[in-house]
JSON list of C-alpha atoms in Angstrom, two decimals:
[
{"chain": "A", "resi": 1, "resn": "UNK", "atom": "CA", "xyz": [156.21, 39.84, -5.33]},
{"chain": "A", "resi": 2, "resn": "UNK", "atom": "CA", "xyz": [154.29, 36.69, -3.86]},
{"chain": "A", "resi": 3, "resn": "UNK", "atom": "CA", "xyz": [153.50, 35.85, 0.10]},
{"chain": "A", "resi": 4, "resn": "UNK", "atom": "CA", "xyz": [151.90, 32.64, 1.05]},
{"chain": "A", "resi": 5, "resn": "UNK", "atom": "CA", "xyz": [151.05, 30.12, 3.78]},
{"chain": "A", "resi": 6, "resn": "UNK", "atom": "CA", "xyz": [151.86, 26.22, 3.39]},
{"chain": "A", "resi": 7, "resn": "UNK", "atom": "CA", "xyz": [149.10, 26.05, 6.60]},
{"chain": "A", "resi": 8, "resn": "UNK", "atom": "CA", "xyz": [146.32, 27.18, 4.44]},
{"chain": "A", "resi": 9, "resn": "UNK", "atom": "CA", "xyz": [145.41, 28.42, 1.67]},
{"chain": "A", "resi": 10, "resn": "UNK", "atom": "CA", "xyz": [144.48, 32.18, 0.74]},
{"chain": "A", "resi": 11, "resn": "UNK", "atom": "CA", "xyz": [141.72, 33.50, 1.91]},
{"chain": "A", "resi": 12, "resn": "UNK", "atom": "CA", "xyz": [139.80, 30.17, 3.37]},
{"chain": "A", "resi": 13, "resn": "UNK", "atom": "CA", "xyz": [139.68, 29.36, 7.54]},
{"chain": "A", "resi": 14, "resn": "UNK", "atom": "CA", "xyz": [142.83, 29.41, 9.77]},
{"chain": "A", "resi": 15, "resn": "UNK", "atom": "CA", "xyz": [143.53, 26.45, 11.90]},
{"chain": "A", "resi": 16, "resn": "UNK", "atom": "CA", "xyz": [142.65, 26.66, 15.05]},
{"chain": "A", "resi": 17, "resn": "UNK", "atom": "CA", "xyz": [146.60, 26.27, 16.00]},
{"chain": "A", "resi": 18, "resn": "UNK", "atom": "CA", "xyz": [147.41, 29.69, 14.66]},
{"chain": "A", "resi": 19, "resn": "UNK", "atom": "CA", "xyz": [144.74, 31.58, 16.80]},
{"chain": "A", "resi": 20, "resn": "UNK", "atom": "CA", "xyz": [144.68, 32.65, 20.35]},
{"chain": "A", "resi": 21, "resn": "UNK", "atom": "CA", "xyz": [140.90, 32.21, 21.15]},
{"chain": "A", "resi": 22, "resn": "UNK", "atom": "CA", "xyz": [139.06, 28.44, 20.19]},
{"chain": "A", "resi": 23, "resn": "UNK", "atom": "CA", "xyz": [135.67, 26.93, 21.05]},
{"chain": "A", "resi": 24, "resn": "UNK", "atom": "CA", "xyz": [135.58, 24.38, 24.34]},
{"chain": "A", "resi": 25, "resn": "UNK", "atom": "CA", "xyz": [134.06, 21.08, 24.32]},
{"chain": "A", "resi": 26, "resn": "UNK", "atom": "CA", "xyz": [131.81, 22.18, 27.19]},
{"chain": "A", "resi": 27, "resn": "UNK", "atom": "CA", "xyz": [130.75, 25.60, 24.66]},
{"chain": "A", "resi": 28, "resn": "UNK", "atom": "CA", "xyz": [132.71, 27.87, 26.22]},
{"chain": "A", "resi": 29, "resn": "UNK", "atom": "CA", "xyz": [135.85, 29.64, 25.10]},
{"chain": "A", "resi": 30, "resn": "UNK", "atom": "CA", "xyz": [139.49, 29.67, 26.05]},
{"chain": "A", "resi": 31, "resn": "UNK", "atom": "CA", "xyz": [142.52, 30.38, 25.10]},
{"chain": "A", "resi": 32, "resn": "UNK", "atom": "CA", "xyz": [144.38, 28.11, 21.73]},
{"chain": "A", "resi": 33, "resn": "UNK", "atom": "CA", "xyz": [147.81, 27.06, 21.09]},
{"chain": "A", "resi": 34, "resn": "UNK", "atom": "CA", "xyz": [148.37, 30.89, 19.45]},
{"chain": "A", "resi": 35, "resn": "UNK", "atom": "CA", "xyz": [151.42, 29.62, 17.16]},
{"chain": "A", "resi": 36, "resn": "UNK", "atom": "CA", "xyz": [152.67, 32.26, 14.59]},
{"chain": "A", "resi": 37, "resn": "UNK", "atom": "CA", "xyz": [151.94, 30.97, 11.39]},
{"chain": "A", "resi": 38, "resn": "UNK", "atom": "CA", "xyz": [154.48, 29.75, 8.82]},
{"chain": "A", "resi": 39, "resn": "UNK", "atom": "CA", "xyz": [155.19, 32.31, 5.40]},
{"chain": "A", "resi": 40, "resn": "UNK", "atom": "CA", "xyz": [157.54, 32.54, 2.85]},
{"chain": "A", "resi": 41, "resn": "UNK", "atom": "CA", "xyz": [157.58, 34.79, -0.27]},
{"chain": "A", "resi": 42, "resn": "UNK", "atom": "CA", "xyz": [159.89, 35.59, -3.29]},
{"chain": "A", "resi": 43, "resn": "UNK", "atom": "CA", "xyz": [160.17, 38.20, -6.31]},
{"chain": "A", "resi": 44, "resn": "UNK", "atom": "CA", "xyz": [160.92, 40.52, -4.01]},
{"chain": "A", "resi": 45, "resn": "UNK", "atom": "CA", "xyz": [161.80, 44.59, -5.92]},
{"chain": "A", "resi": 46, "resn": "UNK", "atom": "CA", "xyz": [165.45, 45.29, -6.76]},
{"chain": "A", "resi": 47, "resn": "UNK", "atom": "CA", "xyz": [166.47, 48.11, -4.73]},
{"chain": "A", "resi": 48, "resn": "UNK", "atom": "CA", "xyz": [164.80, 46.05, -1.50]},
{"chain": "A", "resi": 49, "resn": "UNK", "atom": "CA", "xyz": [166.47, 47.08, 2.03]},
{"chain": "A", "resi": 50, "resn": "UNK", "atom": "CA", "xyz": [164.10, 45.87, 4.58]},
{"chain": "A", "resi": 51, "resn": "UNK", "atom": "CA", "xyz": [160.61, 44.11, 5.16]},
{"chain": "A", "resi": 52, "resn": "UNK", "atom": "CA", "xyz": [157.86, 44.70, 7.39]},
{"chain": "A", "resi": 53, "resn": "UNK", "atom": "CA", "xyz": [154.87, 42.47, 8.33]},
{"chain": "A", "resi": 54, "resn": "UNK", "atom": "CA", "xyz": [151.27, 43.38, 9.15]},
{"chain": "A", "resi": 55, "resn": "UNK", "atom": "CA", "xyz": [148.43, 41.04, 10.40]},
{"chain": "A", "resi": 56, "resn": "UNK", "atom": "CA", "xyz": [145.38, 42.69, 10.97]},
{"chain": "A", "resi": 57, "resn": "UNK", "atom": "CA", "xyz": [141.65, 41.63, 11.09]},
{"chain": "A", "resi": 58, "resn": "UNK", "atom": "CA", "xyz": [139.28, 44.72, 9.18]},
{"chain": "A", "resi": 59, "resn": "UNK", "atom": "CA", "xyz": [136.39, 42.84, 10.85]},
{"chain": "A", "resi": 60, "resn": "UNK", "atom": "CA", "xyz": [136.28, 44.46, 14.72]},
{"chain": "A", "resi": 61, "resn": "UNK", "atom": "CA", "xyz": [133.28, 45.94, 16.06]},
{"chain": "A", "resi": 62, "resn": "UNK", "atom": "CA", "xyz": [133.80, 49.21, 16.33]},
{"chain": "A", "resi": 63, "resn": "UNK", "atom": "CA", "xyz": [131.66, 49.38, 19.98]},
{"chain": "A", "resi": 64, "resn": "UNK", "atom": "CA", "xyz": [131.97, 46.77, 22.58]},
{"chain": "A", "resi": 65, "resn": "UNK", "atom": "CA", "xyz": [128.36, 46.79, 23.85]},
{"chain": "A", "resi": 66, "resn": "UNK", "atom": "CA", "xyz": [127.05, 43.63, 22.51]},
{"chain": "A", "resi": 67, "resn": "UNK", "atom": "CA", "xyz": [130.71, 41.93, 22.52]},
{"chain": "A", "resi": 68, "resn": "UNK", "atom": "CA", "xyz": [130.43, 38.18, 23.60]},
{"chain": "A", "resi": 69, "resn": "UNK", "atom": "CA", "xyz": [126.91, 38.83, 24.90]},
{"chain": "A", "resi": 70, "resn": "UNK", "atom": "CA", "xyz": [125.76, 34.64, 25.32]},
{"chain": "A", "resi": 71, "resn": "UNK", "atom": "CA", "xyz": [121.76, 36.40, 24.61]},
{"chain": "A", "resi": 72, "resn": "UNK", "atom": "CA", "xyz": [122.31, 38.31, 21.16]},
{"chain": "A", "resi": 73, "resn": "UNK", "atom": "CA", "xyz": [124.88, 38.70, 18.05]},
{"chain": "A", "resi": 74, "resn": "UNK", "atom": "CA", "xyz": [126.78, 41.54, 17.16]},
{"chain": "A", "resi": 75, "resn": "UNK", "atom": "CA", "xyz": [125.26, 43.24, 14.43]},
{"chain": "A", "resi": 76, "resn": "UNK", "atom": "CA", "xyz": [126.85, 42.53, 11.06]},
{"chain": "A", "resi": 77, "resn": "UNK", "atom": "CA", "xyz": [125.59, 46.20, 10.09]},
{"chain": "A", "resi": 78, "resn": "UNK", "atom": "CA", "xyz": [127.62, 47.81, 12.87]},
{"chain": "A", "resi": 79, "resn": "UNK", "atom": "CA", "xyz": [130.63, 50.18, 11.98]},
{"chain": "A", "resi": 80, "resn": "UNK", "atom": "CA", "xyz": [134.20, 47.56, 11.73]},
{"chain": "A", "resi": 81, "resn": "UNK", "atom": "CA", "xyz": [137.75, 49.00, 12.99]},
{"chain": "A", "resi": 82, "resn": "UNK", "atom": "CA", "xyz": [141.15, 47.32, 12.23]},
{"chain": "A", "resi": 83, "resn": "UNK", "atom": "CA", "xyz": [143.04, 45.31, 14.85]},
{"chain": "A", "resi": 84, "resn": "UNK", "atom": "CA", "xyz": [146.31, 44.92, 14.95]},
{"chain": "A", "resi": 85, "resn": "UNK", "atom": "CA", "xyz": [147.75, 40.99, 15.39]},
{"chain": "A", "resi": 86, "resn": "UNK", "atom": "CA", "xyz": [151.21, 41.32, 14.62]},
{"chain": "A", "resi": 87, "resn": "UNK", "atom": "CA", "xyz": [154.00, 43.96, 13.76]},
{"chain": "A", "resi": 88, "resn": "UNK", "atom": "CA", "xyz": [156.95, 43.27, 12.76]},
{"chain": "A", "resi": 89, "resn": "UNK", "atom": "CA", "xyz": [159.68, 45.67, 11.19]},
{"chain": "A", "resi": 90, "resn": "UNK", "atom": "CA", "xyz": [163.59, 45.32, 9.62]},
{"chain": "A", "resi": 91, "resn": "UNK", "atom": "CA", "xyz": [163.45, 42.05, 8.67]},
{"chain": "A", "resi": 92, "resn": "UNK", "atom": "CA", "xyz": [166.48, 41.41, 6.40]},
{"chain": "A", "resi": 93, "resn": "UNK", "atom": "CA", "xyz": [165.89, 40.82, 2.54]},
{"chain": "A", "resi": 94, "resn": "UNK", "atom": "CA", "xyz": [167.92, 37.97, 2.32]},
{"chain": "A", "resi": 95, "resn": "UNK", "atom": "CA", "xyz": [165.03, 36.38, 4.78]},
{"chain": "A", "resi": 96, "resn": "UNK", "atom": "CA", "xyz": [162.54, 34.22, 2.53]},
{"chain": "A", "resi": 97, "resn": "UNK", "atom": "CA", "xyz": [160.25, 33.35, 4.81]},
{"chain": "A", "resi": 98, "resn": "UNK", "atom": "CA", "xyz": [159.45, 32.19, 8.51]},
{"chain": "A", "resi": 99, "resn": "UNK", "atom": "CA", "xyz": [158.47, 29.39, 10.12]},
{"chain": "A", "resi": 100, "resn": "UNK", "atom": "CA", "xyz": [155.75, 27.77, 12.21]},
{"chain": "A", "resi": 101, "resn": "UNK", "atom": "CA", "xyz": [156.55, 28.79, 15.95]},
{"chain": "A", "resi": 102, "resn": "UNK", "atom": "CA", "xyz": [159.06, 30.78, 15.48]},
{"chain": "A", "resi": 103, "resn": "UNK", "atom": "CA", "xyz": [157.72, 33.94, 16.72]},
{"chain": "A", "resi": 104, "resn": "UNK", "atom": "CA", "xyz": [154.85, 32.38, 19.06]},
{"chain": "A", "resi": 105, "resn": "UNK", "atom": "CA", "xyz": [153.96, 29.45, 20.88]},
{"chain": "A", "resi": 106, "resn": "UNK", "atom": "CA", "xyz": [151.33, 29.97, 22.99]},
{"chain": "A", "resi": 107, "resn": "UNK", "atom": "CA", "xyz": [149.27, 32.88, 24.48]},
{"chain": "A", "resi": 108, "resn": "UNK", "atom": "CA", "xyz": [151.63, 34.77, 27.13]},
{"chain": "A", "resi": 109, "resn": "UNK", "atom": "CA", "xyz": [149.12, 36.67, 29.85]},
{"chain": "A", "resi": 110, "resn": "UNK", "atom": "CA", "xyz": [150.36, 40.01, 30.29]},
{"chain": "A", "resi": 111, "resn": "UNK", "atom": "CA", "xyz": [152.74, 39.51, 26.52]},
{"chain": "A", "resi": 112, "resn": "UNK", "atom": "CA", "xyz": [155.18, 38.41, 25.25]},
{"chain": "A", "resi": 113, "resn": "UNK", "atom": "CA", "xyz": [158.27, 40.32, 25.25]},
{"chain": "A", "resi": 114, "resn": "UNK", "atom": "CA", "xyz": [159.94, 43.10, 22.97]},
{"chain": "A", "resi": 115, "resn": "UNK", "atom": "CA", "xyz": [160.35, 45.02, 20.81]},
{"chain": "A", "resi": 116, "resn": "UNK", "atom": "CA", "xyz": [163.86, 43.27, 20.26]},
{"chain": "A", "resi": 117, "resn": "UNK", "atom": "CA", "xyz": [163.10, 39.80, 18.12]},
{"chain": "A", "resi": 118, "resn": "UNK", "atom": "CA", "xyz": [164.68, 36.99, 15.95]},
{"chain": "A", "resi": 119, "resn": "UNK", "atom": "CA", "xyz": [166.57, 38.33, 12.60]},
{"chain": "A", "resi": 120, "resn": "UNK", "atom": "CA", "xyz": [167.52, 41.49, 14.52]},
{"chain": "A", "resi": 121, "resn": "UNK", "atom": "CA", "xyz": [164.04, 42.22, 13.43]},
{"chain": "A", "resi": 122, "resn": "UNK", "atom": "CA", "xyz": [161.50, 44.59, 15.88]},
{"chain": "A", "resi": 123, "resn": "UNK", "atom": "CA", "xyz": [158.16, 43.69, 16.93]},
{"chain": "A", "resi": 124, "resn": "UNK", "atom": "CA", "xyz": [155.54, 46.64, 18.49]},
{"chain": "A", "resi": 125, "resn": "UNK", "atom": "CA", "xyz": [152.47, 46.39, 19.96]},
{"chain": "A", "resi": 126, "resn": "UNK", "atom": "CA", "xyz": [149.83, 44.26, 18.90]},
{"chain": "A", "resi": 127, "resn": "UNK", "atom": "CA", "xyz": [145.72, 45.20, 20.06]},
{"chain": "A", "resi": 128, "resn": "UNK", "atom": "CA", "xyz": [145.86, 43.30, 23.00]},
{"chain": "A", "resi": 129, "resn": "UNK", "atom": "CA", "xyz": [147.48, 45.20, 24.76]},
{"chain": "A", "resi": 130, "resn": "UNK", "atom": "CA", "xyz": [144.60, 47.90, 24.60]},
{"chain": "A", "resi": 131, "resn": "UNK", "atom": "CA", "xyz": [141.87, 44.76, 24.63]},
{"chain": "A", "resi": 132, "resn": "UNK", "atom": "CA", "xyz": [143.25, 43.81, 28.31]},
{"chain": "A", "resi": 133, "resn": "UNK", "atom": "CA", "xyz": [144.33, 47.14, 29.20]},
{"chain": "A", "resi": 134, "resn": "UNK", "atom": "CA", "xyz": [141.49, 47.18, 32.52]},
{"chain": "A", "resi": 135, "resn": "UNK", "atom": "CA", "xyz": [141.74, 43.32, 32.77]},
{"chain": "A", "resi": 136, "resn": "UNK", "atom": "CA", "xyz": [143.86, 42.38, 36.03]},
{"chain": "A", "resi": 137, "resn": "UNK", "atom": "CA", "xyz": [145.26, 38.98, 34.98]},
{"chain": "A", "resi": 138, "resn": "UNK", "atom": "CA", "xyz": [146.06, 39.81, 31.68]},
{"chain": "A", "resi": 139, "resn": "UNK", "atom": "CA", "xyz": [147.04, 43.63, 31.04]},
{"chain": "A", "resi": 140, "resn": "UNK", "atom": "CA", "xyz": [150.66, 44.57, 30.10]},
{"chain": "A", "resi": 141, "resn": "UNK", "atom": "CA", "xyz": [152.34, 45.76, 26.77]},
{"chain": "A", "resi": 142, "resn": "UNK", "atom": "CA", "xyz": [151.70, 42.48, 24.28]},
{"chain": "A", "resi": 143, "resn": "UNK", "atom": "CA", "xyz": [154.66, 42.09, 21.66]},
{"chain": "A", "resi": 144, "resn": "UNK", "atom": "CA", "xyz": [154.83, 39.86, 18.78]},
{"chain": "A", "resi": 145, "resn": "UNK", "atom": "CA", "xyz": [152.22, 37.66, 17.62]},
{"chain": "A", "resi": 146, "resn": "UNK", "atom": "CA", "xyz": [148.90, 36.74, 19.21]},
{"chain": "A", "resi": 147, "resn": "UNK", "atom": "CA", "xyz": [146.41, 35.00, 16.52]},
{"chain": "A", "resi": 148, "resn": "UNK", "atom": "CA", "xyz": [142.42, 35.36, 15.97]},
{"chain": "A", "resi": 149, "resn": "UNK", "atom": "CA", "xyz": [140.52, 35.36, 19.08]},
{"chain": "A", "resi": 150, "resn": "UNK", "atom": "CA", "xyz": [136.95, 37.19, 17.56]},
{"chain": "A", "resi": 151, "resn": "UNK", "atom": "CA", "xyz": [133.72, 37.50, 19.64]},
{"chain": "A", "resi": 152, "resn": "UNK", "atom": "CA", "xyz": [131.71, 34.39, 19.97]},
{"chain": "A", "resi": 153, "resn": "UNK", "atom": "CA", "xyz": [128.90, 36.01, 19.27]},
{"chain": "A", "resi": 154, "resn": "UNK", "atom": "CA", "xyz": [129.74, 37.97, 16.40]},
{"chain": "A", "resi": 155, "resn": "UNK", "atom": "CA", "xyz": [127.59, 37.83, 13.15]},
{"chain": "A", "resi": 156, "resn": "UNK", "atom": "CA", "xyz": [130.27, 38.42, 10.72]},
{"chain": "A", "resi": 157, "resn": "UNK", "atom": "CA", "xyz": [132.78, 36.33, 9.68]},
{"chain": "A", "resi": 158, "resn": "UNK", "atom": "CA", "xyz": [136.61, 37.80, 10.15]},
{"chain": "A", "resi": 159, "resn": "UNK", "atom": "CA", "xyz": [138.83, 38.17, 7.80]},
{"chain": "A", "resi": 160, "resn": "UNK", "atom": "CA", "xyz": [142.00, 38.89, 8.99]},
{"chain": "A", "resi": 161, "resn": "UNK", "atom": "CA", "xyz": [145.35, 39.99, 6.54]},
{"chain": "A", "resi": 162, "resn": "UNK", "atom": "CA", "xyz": [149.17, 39.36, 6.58]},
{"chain": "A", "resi": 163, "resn": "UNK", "atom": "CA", "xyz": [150.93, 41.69, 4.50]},
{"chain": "A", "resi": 164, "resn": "UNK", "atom": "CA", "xyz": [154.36, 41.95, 3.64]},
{"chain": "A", "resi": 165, "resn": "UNK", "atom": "CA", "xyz": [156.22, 44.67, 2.72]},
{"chain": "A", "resi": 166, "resn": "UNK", "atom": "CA", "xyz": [159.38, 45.60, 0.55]},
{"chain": "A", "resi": 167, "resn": "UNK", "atom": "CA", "xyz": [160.73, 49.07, 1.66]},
{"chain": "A", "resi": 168, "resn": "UNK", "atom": "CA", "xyz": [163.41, 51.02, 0.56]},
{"chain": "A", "resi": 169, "resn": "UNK", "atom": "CA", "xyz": [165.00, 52.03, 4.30]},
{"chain": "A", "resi": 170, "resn": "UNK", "atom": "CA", "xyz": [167.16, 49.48, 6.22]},
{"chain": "A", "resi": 171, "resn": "UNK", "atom": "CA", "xyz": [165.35, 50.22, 9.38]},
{"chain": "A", "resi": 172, "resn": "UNK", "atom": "CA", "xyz": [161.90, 52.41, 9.88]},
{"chain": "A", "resi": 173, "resn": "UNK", "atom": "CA", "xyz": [162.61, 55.37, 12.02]},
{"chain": "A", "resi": 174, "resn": "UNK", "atom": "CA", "xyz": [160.34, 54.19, 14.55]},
{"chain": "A", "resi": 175, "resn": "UNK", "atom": "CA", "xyz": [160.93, 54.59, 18.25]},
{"chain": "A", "resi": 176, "resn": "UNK", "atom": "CA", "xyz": [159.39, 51.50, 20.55]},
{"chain": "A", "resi": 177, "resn": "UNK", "atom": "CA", "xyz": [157.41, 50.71, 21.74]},
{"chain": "A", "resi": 178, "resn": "UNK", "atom": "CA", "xyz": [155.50, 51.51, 18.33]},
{"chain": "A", "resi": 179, "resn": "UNK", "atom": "CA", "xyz": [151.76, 50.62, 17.63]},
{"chain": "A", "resi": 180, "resn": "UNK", "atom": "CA", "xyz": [149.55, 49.63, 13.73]},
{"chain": "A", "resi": 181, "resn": "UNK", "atom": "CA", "xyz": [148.67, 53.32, 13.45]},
{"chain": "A", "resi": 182, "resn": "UNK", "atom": "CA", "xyz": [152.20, 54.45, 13.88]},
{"chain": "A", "resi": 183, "resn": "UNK", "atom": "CA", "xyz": [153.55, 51.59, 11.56]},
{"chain": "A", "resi": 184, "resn": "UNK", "atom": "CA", "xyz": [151.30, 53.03, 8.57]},
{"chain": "A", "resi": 185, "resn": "UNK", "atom": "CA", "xyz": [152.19, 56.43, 8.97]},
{"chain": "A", "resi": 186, "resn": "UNK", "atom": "CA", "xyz": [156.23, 55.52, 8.74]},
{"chain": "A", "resi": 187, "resn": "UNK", "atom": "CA", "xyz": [155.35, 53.08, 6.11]},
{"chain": "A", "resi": 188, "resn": "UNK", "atom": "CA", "xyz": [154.62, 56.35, 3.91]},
{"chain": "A", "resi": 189, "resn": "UNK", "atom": "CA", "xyz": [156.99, 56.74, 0.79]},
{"chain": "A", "resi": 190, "resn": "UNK", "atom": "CA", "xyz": [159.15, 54.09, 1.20]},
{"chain": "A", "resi": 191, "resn": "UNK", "atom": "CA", "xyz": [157.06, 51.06, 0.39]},
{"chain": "A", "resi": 192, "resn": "UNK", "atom": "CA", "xyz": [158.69, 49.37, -2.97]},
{"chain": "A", "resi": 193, "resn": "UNK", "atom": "CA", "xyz": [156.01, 46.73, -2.96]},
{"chain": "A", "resi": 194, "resn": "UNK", "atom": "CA", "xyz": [153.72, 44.15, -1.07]},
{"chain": "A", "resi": 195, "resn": "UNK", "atom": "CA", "xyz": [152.03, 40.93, -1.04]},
{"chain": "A", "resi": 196, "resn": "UNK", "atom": "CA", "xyz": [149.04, 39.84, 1.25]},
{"chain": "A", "resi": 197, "resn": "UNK", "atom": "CA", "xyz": [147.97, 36.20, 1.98]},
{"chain": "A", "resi": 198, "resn": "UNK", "atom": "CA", "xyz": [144.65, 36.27, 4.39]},
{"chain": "A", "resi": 199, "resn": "UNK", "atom": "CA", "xyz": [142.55, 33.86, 6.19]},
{"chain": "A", "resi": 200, "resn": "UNK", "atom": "CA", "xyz": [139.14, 33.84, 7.93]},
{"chain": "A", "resi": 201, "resn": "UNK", "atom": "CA", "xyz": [138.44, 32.77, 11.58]},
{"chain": "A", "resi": 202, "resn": "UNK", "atom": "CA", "xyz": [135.19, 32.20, 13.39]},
{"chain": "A", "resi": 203, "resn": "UNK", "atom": "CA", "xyz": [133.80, 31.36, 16.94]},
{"chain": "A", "resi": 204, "resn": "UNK", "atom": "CA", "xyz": [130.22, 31.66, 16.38]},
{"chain": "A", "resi": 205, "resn": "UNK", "atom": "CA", "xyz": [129.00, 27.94, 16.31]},
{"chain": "A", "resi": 206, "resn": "UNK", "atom": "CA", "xyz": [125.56, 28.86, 14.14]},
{"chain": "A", "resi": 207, "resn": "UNK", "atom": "CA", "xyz": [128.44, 30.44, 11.11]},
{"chain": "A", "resi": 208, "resn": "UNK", "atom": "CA", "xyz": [130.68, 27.10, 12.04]},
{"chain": "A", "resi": 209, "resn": "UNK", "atom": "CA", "xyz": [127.72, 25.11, 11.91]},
{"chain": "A", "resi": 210, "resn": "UNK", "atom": "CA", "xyz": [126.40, 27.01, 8.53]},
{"chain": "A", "resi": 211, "resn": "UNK", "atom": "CA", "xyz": [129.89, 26.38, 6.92]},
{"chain": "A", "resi": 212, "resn": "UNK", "atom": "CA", "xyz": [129.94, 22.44, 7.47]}
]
């Protein structure tokens, strides 16, 4: 079983198109074009019902404290926690792939909606939704896909993960709107197979600037 990206390839940087956050001209951040990436795969297990998707970056501080703080970096020592970028369940197995734009096209304040999706597929709840839970202009219950947007100031590198998965079910007995943690636990037992394809994604400009 094989995934892959035609935008780039595994494991090096992630346009800038595919994420939500991007440096400004004036050094500031803002918001990017946040298109879902295009992915296709093949070989996938006889006996194949369904596929599920996971994006997640491993690389999240696991305190806030020093989070985009323009006087000091986040400590690469620090304790990392997953964050969830995109969930997507009961995808047929005929499907071999998906394209650029076809589940995003730009950052949606307050989310996109869901759980109901293209391919009679379901989406749940990415990590923004917690990330902008006490934020006025952007809190609400974010669906679908929203790309990299790491802290500026962060010392590390992310890495962030798209896996695919062959299960044996034709639909994950999930009620929505589900969340990454409750995605693993129904993943349990029924996963025939998966793939991974994985990209990095910076928006400290002294690891940019190290990189050129």
């Amino acid at each position: 079983m094989r995934l892959w990206s035609d935008a780039w390839p595994n494991g090096e940087a992630i346009p800038e198109r595919f994420a939500a956050g991007r440096l400004l001209p004036d050094g500031s951040v803002g918001f990017s074009e946040d298109v879902s990436p295009p992915l296709a795969w093949r070989d996938l297990p006889e006996g194949t019902r369904s596929l599920a998707l996971v994006c997640h970056d491993f690389d999240v501080p696991s305190v806030a404290d020093d989070v985009n703080q323009p006087d000091r970096e986040v400590p690469a020592a620090l304790d990392r926690v997953d964050f969830f970028h995109w969930l997507l369940i009961d995808l047929p197995p005929s499907l071999q792939g998906l394209a650029e734009g076809e589940f995003s096209r730009g950052f949606v304040a307050r989310g996109k909606p869901g759980p109901a999706t293209a391919h009679g597929a379901r989406q749940g709840l990415n990590d923004y939704t917690g990330w902008f839970a006490g934020d006025a202009a952007h809190a609400g219950r974010y669906f679908g896909y929203d790309g990299p947007f790491p802290p500026f100031n962060d010392s590390l590198v992310h890495h962030y993960v798209f896996t695919l998965y062959a299960l044996s079910v034709p639909r994950l007995p999930l009620d929505d709107p589900f969340d990454g943690r409750q995605l693993r636990e129904a993943l349990a037992g029924v996963v025939l197979d998966a793939a991974t394809h994985s990209g990095t994604y910076t928006l400290n400009r002294r690891l940019r600037d190290a990189a050129r």
